[in-house]
mmCIF file of C-alpha atoms in Angstrom:
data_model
loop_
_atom_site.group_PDB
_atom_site.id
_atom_site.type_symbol
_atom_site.label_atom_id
_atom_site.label_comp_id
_atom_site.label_asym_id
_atom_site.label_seq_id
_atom_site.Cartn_x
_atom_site.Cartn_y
_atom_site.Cartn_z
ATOM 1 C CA UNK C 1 -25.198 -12.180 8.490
ATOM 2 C CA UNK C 2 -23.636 -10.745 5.427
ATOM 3 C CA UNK C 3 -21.486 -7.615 5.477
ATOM 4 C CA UNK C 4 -22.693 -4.386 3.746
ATOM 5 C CA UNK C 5 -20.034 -2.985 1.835
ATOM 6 C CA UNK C 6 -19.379 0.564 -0.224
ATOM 7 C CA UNK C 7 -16.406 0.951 -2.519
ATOM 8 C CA UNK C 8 -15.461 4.859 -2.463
ATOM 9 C CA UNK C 9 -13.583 5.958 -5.476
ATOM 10 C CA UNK C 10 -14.375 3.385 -8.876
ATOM 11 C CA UNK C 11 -10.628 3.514 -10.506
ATOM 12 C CA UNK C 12 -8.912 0.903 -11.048
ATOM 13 C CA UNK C 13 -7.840 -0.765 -8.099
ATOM 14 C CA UNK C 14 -11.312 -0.637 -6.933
ATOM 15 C CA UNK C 15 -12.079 -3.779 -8.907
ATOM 16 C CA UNK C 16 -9.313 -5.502 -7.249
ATOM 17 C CA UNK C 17 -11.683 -4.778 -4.382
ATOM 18 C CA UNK C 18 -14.876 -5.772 -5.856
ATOM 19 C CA UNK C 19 -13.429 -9.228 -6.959
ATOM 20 C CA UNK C 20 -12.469 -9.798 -3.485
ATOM 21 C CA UNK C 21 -15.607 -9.398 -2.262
ATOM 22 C CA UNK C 22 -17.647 -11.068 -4.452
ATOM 23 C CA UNK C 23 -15.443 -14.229 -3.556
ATOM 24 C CA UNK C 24 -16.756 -13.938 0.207
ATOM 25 C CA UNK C 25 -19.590 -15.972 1.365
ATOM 26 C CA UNK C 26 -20.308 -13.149 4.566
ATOM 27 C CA UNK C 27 -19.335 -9.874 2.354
ATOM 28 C CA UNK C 28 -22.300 -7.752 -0.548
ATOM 29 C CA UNK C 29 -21.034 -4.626 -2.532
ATOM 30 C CA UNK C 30 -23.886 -2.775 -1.803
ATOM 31 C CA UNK C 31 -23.364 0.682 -2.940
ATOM 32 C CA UNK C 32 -20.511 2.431 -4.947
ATOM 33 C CA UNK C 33 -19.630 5.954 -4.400
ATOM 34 C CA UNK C 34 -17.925 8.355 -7.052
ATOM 35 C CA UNK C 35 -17.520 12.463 -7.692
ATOM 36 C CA UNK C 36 -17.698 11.510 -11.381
ATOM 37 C CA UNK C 37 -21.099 10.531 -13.018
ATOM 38 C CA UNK C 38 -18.949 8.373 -16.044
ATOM 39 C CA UNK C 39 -17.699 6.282 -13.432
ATOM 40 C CA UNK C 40 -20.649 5.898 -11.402
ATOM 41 C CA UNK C 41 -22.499 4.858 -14.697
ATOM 42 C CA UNK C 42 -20.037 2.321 -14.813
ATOM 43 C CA UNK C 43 -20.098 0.727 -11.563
ATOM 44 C CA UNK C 44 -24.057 0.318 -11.749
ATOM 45 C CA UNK C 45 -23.428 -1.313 -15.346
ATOM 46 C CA UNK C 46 -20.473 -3.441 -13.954
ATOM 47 C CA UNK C 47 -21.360 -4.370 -10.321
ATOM 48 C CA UNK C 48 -24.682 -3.890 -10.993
ATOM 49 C CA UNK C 49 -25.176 -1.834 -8.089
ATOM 50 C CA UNK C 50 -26.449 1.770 -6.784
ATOM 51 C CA UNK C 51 -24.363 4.785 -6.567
ATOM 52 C CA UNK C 52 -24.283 7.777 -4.776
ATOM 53 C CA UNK C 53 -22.144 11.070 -5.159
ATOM 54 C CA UNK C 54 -21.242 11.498 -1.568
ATOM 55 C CA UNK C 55 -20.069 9.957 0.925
ATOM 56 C CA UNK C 56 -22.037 10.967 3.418
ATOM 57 C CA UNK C 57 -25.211 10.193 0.632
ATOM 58 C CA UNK C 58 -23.469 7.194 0.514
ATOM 59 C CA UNK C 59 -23.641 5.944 3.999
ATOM 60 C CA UNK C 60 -26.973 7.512 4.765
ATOM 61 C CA UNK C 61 -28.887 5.234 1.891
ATOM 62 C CA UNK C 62 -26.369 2.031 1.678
ATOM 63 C CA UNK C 63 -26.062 2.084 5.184
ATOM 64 C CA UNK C 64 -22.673 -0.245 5.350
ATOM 65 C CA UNK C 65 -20.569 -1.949 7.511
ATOM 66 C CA UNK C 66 -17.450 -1.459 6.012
ATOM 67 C CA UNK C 67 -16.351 1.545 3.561
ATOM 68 C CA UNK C 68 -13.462 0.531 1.139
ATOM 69 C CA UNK C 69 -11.504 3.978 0.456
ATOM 70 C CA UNK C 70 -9.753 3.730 -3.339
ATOM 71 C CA UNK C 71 -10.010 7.291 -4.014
ATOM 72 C CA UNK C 72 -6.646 9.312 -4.845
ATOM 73 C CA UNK C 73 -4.552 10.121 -2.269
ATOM 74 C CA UNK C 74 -5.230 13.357 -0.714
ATOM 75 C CA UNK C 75 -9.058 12.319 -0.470
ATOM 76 C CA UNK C 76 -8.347 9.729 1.949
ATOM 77 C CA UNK C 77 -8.697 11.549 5.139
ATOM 78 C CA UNK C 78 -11.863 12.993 4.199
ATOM 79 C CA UNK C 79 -13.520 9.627 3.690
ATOM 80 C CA UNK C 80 -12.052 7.541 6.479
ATOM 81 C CA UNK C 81 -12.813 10.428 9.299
ATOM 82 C CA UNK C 82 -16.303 10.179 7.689
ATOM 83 C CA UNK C 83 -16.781 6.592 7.633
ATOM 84 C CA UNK C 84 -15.236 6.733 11.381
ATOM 85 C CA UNK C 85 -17.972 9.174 12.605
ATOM 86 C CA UNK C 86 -20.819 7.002 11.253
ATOM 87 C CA UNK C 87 -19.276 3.839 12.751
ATOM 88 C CA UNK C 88 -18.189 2.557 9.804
ATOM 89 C CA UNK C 89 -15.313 -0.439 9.772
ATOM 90 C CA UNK C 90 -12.638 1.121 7.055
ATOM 91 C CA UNK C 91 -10.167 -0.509 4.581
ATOM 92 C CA UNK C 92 -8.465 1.924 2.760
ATOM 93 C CA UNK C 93 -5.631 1.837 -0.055
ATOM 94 C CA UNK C 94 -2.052 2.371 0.745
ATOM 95 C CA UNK C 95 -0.932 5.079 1.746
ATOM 96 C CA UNK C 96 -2.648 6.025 4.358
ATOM 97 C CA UNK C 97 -3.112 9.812 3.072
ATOM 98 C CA UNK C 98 -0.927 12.018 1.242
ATOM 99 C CA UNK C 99 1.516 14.065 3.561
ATOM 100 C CA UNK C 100 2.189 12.977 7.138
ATOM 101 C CA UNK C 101 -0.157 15.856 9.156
ATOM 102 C CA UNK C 102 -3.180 14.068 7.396
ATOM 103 C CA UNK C 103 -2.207 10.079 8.439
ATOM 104 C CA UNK C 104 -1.635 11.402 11.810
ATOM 105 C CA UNK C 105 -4.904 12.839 11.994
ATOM 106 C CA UNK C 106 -6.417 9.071 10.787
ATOM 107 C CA UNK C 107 -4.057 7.422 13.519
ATOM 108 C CA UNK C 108 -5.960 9.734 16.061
ATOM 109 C CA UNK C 109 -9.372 9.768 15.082
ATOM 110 C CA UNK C 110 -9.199 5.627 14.356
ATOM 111 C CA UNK C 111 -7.830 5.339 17.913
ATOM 112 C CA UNK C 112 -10.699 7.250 19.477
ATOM 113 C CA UNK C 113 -13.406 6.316 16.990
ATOM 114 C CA UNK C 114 -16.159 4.499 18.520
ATOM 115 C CA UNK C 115 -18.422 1.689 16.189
ATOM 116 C CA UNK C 116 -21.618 0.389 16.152
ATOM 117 C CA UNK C 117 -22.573 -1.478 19.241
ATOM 118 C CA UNK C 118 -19.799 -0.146 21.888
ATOM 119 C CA UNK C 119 -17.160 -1.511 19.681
ATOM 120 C CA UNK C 120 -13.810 -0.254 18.460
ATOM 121 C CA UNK C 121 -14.618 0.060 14.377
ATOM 122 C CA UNK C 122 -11.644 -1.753 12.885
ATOM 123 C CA UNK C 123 -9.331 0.328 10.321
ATOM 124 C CA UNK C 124 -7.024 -1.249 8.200
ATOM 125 C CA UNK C 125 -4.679 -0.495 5.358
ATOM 126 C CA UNK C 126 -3.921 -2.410 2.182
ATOM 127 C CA UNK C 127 -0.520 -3.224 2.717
ATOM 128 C CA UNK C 128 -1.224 -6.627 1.089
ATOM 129 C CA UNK C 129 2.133 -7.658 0.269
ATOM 130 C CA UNK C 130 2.957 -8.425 3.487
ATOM 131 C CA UNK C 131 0.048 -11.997 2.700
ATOM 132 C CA UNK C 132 2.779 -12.709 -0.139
ATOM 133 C CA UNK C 133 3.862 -16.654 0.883
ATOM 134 C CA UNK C 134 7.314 -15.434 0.363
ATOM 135 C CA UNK C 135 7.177 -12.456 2.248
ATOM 136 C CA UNK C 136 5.595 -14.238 4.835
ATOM 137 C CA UNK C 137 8.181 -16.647 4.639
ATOM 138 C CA UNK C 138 11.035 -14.386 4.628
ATOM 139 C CA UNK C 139 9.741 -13.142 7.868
ATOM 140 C CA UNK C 140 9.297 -16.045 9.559
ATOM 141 C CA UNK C 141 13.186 -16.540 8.795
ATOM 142 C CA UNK C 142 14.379 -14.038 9.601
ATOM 143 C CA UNK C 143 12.427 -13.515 12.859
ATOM 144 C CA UNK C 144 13.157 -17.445 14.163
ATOM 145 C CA UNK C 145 17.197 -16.858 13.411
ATOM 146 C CA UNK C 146 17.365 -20.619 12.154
ATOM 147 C CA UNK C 147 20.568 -19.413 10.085
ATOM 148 C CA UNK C 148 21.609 -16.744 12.087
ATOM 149 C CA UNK C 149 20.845 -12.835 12.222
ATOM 150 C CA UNK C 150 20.257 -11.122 9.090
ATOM 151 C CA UNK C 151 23.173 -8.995 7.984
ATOM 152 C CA UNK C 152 20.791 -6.605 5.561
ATOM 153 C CA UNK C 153 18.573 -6.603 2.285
ATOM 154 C CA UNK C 154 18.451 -5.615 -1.652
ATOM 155 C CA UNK C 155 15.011 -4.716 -3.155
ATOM 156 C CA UNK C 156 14.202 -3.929 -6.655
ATOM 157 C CA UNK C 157 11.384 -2.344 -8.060
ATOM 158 C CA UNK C 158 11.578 -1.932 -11.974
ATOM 159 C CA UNK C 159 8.397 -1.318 -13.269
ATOM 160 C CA UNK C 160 7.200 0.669 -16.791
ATOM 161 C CA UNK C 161 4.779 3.466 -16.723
ATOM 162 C CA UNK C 162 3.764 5.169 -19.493
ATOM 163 C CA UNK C 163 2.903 9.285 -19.849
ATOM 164 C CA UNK C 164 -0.637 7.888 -20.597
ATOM 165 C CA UNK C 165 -0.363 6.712 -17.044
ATOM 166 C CA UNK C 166 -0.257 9.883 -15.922
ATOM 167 C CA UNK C 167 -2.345 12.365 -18.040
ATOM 168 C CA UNK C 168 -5.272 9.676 -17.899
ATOM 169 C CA UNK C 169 -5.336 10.666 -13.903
ATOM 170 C CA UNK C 170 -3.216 13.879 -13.650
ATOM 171 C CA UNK C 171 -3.713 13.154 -9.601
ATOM 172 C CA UNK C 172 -0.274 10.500 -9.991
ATOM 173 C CA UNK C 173 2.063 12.873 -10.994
ATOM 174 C CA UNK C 174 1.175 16.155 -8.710
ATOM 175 C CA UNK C 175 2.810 16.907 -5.479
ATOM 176 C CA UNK C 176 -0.584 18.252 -4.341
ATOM 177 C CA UNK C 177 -2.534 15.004 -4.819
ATOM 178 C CA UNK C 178 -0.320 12.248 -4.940
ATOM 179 C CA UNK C 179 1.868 13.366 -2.486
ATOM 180 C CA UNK C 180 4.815 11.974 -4.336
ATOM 181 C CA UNK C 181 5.467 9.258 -7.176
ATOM 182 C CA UNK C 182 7.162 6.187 -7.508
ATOM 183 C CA UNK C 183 7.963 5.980 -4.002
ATOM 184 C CA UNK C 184 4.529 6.580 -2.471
ATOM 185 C CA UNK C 185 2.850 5.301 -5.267
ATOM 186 C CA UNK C 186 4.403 1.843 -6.456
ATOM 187 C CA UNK C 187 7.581 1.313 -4.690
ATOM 188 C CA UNK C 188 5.832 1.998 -0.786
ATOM 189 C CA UNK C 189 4.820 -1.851 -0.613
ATOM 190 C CA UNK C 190 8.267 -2.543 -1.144
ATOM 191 C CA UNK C 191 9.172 0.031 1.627
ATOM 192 C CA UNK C 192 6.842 -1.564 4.292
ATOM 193 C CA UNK C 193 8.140 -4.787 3.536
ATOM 194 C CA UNK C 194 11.305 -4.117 4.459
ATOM 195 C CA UNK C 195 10.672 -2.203 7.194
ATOM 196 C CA UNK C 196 8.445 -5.334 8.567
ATOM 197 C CA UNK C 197 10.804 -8.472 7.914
ATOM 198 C CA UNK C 198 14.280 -5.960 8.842
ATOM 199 C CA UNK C 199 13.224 -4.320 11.554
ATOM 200 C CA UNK C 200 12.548 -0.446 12.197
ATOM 201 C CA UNK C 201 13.946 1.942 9.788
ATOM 202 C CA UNK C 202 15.857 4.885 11.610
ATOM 203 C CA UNK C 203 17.597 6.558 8.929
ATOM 204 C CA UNK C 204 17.020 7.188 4.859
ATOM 205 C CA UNK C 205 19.925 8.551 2.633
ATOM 206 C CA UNK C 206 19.978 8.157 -1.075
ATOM 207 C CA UNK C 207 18.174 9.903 -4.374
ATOM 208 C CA UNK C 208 14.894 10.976 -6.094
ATOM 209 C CA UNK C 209 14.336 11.833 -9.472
ATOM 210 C CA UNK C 210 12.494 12.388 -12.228
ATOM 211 C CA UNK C 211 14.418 11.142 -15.138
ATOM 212 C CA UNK C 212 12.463 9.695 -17.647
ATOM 213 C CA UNK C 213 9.038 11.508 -17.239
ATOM 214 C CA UNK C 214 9.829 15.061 -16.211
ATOM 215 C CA UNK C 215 7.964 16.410 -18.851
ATOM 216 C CA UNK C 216 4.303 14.925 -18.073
ATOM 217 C CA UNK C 217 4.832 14.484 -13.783
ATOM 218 C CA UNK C 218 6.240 17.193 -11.350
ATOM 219 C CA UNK C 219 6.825 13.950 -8.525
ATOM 220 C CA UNK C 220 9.643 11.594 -8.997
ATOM 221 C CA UNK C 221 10.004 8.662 -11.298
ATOM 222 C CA UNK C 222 13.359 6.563 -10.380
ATOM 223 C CA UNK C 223 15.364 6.412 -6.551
ATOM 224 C CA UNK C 224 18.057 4.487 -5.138
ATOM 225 C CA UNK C 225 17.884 4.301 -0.995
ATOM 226 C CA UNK C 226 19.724 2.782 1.664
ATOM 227 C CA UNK C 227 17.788 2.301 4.779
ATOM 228 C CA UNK C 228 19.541 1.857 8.171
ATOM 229 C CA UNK C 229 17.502 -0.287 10.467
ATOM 230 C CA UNK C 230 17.216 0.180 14.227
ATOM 231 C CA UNK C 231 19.848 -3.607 14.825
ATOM 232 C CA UNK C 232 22.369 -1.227 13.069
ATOM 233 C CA UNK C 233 22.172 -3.160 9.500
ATOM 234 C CA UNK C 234 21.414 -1.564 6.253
ATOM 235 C CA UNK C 235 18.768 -2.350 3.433
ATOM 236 C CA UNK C 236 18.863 -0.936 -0.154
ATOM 237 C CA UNK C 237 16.015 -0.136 -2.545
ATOM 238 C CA UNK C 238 16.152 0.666 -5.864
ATOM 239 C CA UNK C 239 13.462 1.273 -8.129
ATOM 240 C CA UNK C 240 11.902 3.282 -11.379
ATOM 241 C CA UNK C 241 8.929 3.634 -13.217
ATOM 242 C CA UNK C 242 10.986 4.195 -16.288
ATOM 243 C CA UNK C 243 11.631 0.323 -16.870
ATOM 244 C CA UNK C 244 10.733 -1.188 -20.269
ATOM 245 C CA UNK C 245 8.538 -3.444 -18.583
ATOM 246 C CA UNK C 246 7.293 -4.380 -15.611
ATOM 247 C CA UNK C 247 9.505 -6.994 -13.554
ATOM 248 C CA UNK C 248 8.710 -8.732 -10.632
ATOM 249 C CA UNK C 249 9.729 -7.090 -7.383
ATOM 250 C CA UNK C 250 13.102 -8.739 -6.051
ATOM 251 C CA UNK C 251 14.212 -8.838 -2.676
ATOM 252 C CA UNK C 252 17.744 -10.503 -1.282
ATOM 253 C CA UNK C 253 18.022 -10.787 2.015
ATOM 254 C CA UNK C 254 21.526 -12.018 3.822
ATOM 255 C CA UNK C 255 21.786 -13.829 6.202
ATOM 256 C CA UNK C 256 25.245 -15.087 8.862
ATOM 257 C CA UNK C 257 24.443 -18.510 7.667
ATOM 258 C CA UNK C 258 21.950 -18.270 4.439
ATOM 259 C CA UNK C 259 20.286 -16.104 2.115
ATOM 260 C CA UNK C 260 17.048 -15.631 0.753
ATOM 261 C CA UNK C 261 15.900 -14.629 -2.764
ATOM 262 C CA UNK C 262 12.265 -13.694 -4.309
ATOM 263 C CA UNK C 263 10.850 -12.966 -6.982
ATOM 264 C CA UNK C 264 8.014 -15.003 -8.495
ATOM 265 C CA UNK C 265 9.226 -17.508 -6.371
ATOM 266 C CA UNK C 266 11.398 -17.573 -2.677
ATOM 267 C CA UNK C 267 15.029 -19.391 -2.995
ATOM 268 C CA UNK C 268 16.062 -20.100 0.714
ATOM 269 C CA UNK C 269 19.281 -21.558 1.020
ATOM 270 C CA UNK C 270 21.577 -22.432 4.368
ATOM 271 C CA UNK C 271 24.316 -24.178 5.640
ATOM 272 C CA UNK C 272 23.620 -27.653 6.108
ATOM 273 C CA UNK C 273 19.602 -27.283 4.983
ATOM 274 C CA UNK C 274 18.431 -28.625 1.770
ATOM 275 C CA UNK C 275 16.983 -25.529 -0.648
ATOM 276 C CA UNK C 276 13.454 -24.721 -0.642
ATOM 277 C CA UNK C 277 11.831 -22.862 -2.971
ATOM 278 C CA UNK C 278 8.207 -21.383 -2.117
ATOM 279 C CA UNK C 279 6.032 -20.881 -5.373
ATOM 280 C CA UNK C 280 3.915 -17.568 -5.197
ATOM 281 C CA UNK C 281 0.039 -17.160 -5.902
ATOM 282 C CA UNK C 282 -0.310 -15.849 -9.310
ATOM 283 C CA UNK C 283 -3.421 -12.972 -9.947
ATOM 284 C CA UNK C 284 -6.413 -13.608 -12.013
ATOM 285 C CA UNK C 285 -4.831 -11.263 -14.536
ATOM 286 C CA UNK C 286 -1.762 -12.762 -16.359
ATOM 287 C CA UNK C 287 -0.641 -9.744 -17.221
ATOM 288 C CA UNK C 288 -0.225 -8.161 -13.668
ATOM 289 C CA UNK C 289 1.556 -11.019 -12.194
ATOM 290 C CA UNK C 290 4.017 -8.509 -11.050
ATOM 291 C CA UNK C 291 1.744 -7.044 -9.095
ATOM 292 C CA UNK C 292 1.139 -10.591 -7.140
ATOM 293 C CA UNK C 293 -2.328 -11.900 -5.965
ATOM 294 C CA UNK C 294 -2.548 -10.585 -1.734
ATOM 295 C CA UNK C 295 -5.343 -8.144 -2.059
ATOM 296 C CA UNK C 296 -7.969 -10.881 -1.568
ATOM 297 C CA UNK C 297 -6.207 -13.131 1.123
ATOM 298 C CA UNK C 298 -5.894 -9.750 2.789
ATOM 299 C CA UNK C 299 -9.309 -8.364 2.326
ATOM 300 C CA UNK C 300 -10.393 -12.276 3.529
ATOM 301 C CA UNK C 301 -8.538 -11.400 6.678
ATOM 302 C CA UNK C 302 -10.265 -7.790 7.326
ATOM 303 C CA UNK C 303 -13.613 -9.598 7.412
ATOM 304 C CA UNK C 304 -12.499 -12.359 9.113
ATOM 305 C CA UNK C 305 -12.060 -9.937 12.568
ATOM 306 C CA UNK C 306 -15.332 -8.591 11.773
ATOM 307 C CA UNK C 307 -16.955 -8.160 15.288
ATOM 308 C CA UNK C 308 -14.024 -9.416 17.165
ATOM 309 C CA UNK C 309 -13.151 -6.826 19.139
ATOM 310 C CA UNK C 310 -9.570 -6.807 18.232
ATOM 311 C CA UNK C 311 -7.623 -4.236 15.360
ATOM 312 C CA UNK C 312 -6.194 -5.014 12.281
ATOM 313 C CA UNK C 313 -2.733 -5.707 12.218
ATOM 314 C CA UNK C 314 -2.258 -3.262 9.772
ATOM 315 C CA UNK C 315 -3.612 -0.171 11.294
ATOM 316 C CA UNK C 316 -2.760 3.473 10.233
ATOM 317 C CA UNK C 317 -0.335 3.634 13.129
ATOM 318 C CA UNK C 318 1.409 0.657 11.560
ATOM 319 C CA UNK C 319 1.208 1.780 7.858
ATOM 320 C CA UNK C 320 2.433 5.456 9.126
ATOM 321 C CA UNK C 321 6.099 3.299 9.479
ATOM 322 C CA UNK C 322 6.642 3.265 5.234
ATOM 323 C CA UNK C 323 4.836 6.471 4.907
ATOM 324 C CA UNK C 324 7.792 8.159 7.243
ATOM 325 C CA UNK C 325 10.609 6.662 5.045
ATOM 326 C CA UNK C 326 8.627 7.873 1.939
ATOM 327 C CA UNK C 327 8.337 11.168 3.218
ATOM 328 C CA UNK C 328 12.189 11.466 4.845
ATOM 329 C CA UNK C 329 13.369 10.347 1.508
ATOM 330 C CA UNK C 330 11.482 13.678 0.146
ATOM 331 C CA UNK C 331 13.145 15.332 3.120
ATOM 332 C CA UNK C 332 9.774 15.846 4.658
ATOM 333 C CA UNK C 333 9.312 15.226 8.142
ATOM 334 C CA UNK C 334 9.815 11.912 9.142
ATOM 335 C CA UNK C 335 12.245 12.039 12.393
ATOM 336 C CA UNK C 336 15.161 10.942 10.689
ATOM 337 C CA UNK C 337 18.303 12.359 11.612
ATOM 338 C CA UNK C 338 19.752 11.951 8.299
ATOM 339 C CA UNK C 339 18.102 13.540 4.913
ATOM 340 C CA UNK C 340 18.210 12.406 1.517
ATOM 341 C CA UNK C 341 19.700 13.843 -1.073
ATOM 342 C CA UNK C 342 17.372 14.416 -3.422
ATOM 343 C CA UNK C 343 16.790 16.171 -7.252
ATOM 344 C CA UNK C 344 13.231 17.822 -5.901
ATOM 345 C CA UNK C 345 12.198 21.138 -4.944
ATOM 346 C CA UNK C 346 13.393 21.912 -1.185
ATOM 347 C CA UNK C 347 10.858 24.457 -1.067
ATOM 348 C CA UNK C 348 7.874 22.109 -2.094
ATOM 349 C CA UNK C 349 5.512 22.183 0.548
ATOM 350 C CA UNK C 350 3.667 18.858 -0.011
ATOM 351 C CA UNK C 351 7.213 17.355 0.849
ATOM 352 C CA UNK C 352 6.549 17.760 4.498
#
């Protein structure tokens, strides 16, 4: 049987979805759905499929199996608690919404909502980093303690986006839409990793800015954080959109007896082990290699459990962990005792 899929929201990252799909044997784009007629017009020209303005148009006349979410931020809820009530199975973009009252209304209704057939529908968010081989790997180190227990982590993000970034999709750079900027935007996958591999994150102190693009965004462009994990250690994340180009995402993590390094490639080294260097999977697209090449192996996986029974791994309650750093770095409420400083409006609403 062949899964009937929608894609809702045609942007950009939406063909990251398509390709995926069109590389499964079990898995047909059968309907796109879009507010804007331009991009509709496109996805029948591209994907050569119909298109509907609604979602709830959508589902009534593609009737799918699983609805891909890639609108904009704040339009998530809306379209997952719809797909939900129809019995839809649900992949949706990272972050799981916008502000932290809307994901925990997804958490709820996808732990309630009840699928075709008696079954649990399966919701999962594209946290695809976490397929990286050397994330994977770095996990699997740190987790089996082979040289000893991890004594904390250094991430970068440096990354280059341009005003025309921005004013293309004014959604990116308002508080109201986006919910935030480089953090919730970009630098989030980096976020969840290292609240995955380090353990639980249970305080965020550091700084938000907006220092290169304050005059075309109103959400933050560079930050510096330093996460304190649950075991007592600390992790620290820097990161900007105001790079000249855009790098590939580095992590360091130390080790009592070894240390790990990745970028395009993992460096492990340990006492008394030879190196070993893990090569990463390179995207279609030269020229996002920074990006990395996850979305399909995780997308594979998603329709892999189709029918099991059993959730995605990463569920809204588990993406809701890098959201709540995000959001205490804004000083939003995240259940952190400590806040971060910050250069943002206090009285900003969509920071809590």
């Amino acid at each position: 049987m062949s899964l009937r899929a929608v894609i809702v929201g045609y942007g950009s990252v939406s063909a990251v979805h398509a390709e995926a799909l069109r590389s499964l044997p079990d898995a047909d784009v059968v309907g796109v759905c879009d507010v804007d007629p331009e991009r509709r017009d496109a996805a029948q020209r591209e994907l050569a499929v119909p298109t509907a303005s609604t979602v709830e148009d959508a589902i009534r006349r593609f009737a799918p199996d699983v609805v891909h979410v890639t609108t904009p931020h704040h339009e998530h809820e809306g379209v997952i608690l719809t797909a939900l009530a129809a019995g839809c199975d649900v992949l949706t973009e990272k972050p799981i919404s916008s502000d932290l009252s809307s994901a925990d209304r997804i958490v709820a209704a996808a732990e309630s909502a009840q699928g075709r057939n008696g079954r649990s529908p399966r919701v999962g968010v594209c946290f695809q980093n976490r397929y990286n081989l050397s994330a994977q790997a770095m996990k699997e180190t740190v987790d089996s303690r082979r040289f000893g227990a991890p004594l904390g982590a250094v991430a970068t993000v440096a990354w280059h986006r341009p005003p025309e970034y921005y004013t293309s999709k004014p959604w990116r750079g308002a508080w109201s839409t986006s919910g935030g900027g480089l953090l919730i935007n970009q630098a989030i996958h980096t976020v969840d990793l290292l609240q995955w591999i380090m353990g639980p994150v249970v305080e965020v102190r550091g700084r938000v800015g907006t220092d290169a693009l304050g005059d075309v965004i109103e959400v933050e462009d560079t930050a510096a954080l330093t996460l304190v994990h649950e075991s007592g250690i600390r992790s620290v994340l820097m990161a900007t959109n105001a790079a000249p180009t855009n790098l590939p995402v580095t992590m360091d993590i130390a080790m009592e007896h070894g240390n790990m390094r990745s970028g395009t490639e993992l460096l492990i080294t340990g006492d008394g082990a030879p190196d070993q260097v893990i090569k990463e999977r390179l995207p279609s697209d030269r020229a996002k290699v920074y990006w990395g090449a996850s979305h399909g192996e995780l997308i594979k996986d998603f329709y892999g459990g189709f029918g099991s029974g059993k959730p995605f791994w990463i569920d809204p309650g588990e993406a809701l962990h890098a959201l709540r750093i995000v959001k205490a770095a804004y000083d939003g409420a995240g259940g952190f005792p400590h806040r971060a400083a910050r250069d943002l409006d206090l009285d900003n609403p969509y920071l809590r």
